[in-house]
Amino acid sequence: GIVHSWAGRRFLAWGRPGGFHIDGGGASVQQGAFELTASAGRPVTTELESPLGGQAGFAHATYAHGLRAGYSLPGELAAGVAFFQQWAYGVEADRVLAADLFWRPHRRLDLTAGAVLDTLQLGVEQASLRATYFVLDPLDVEVSYIHQDPQRLLPSWSILSVFATGLFDEVGAAATWRSRWQ
């Protein structure tokens, strides 16, 4: 197997919705199409109180760690399951289980799905399904569904949780045409 390790600042796209930046370290072990990744450190939040724009800040979350197991056959199938836990002000603020899936059952059809389960308050933070069909070389058509509970995205001690809206579900469809200029 192949072992990778890192230390410093890194963006992790798995775990909680939207991913997170972390100052810390981690390691992954890859054996064929399987990969196991572990990370731990202090999450970095953006503070906008500086006249220079967004700056890295450490005023909120104090510690986070996570573990992800994944399987990948590039261009055909990718699936993963992750556990993520975070503390802020000495209180557990986040504990989620996340799952993601990409499957290409046909050369013109991509299917993706994902879900994040809040295990502190037992509920779905976010779930999504998307199907993209590549009709012609420059044209693709997509249908999608998303379920989101914004109140679960904010820790209960945050004043912003008072202003969060209730859960919502969206269904969408889109078509994209890519022109090639020569």
XYZ file of C-alpha atoms in Angstrom:
182
model
C 0.000 0.000 0.000
C 0.874 3.670 -0.326
C 1.039 5.901 2.764
C 0.755 9.707 2.590
C 1.055 12.065 5.543
C 0.758 15.830 5.857
C 1.145 18.618 8.398
C 0.108 22.264 8.098
C -3.009 23.880 6.614
C -5.243 21.801 4.390
C -8.797 21.924 3.017
C -10.791 18.750 3.606
C -13.862 18.420 1.384
C -15.346 15.513 3.337
C -17.150 15.467 6.660
C -19.392 18.431 7.341
C -21.217 20.211 4.481
C -18.965 22.642 2.643
C -15.768 21.080 3.964
C -13.331 22.900 6.252
C -9.775 24.242 6.523
C -7.674 22.728 9.265
C -4.257 23.469 10.757
C -3.040 20.093 11.885
C -2.005 16.826 10.381
C -3.205 13.637 8.877
C -2.359 10.464 7.059
C -3.890 8.213 4.443
C -3.280 4.645 3.416
C -4.156 3.545 -0.106
C -4.355 -0.077 -1.190
C -5.533 -0.422 -4.780
C -8.914 1.286 -5.101
C -9.397 1.574 -1.298
C -8.231 4.530 0.809
C -8.438 5.272 4.535
C -7.755 8.861 5.696
C -7.485 10.351 9.203
C -7.050 14.053 10.079
C -6.916 16.112 13.272
C -6.185 19.710 14.213
C -7.637 23.154 14.736
C -10.229 24.378 12.209
C -9.471 27.736 10.593
C -12.358 30.175 10.195
C -12.339 33.344 8.119
C -12.574 36.643 9.977
C -13.573 39.732 8.028
C -12.792 42.358 10.681
C -9.525 43.397 9.062
C -9.251 46.233 6.508
C -7.123 43.816 4.469
C -10.089 41.482 3.828
C -10.564 37.930 5.000
C -7.925 36.703 7.439
C -7.433 33.308 9.050
C -8.905 33.292 12.539
C -9.111 30.852 15.409
C -11.851 32.434 17.532
C -14.491 29.723 17.180
C -13.840 26.013 16.693
C -10.975 24.712 18.798
C -10.450 21.107 17.698
C -11.663 18.717 15.016
C -10.869 15.228 13.852
C -12.242 12.912 11.231
C -11.880 9.611 9.464
C -12.901 8.707 5.895
C -12.946 5.383 4.085
C -13.316 5.452 0.318
C -13.290 3.334 -2.818
C -12.478 4.748 -6.257
C -12.372 3.484 -9.821
C -11.684 6.768 -11.724
C -14.356 7.604 -14.270
C -16.593 4.712 -13.191
C -17.361 4.607 -9.471
C -16.365 6.436 -6.302
C -17.892 6.015 -2.851
C -16.955 7.130 0.627
C -18.112 7.209 4.231
C -16.756 9.733 6.737
C -17.019 10.551 10.442
C -16.308 14.111 11.613
C -16.291 15.598 15.116
C -15.619 19.196 16.182
C -15.445 21.123 19.477
C -15.839 24.844 20.135
C -15.487 26.643 23.461
C -15.009 23.241 25.129
C -18.381 21.953 23.901
C -18.957 19.353 21.192
C -20.359 21.410 18.307
C -20.507 18.915 15.423
C -20.609 15.150 15.065
C -21.630 13.924 11.647
C -21.600 10.864 9.451
C -21.328 11.599 5.741
C -21.619 9.427 2.654
C -20.974 10.237 -0.995
C -21.356 8.304 -4.232
C -20.478 8.839 -7.899
C -21.466 6.224 -10.473
C -21.204 6.251 -14.268
C -23.423 3.330 -15.359
C -23.188 4.417 -19.020
C -20.659 6.604 -20.854
C -23.291 9.358 -21.182
C -24.861 9.184 -17.694
C -23.403 10.358 -14.360
C -25.228 9.768 -11.068
C -24.158 11.413 -7.806
C -25.604 11.261 -4.299
C -24.569 12.466 -0.891
C -25.886 12.734 2.644
C -24.717 14.224 5.944
C -26.340 12.939 9.129
C -26.182 15.006 12.344
C -25.565 12.377 15.035
C -25.808 14.845 17.945
C -29.440 15.754 17.284
C -30.275 12.803 14.987
C -31.367 14.316 11.706
C -30.322 14.890 8.126
C -28.282 18.088 7.678
C -28.028 17.774 3.923
C -28.847 15.236 1.201
C -28.593 15.459 -2.572
C -29.187 13.445 -5.724
C -28.149 14.436 -9.243
C -28.341 12.784 -12.652
C -26.505 14.257 -15.637
C -27.061 12.930 -19.152
C -24.628 13.944 -21.909
C -26.979 14.132 -24.913
C -24.446 15.308 -27.486
C -20.820 16.368 -27.206
C -21.669 20.022 -26.372
C -25.058 19.405 -24.633
C -25.859 17.893 -21.260
C -29.103 17.792 -19.271
C -29.282 17.554 -15.495
C -31.986 16.911 -12.903
C -31.285 17.320 -9.206
C -32.793 17.225 -5.737
C -31.414 18.724 -2.523
C -32.653 18.597 1.059
C -31.074 20.958 3.572
C -31.687 21.859 7.205
C -29.803 25.171 7.804
C -30.493 25.081 11.554
C -28.353 21.946 11.848
C -25.411 23.641 10.101
C -24.904 26.105 12.969
C -23.944 25.132 16.520
C -26.741 25.666 19.048
C -24.622 28.161 21.046
C -24.219 30.448 17.995
C -26.376 33.595 17.949
C -26.770 33.040 14.199
C -28.804 29.876 14.868
C -31.704 32.162 15.893
C -31.850 33.536 12.333
C -31.529 30.208 10.486
C -34.496 29.225 8.377
C -36.279 25.900 8.515
C -35.495 22.973 6.304
C -36.139 23.071 2.588
C -36.224 20.774 -0.408
C -35.391 21.840 -3.957
C -35.856 20.095 -7.277
C -34.051 21.456 -10.314
C -33.419 20.850 -13.985
C -30.836 22.425 -16.271
C -29.423 22.142 -19.744
C -25.931 23.278 -20.685
C -24.664 23.933 -24.198
C -20.925 24.442 -24.637
C -19.999 26.197 -27.865
C -16.564 25.866 -29.373
C -15.171 28.896 -31.135
C -12.443 28.365 -33.692
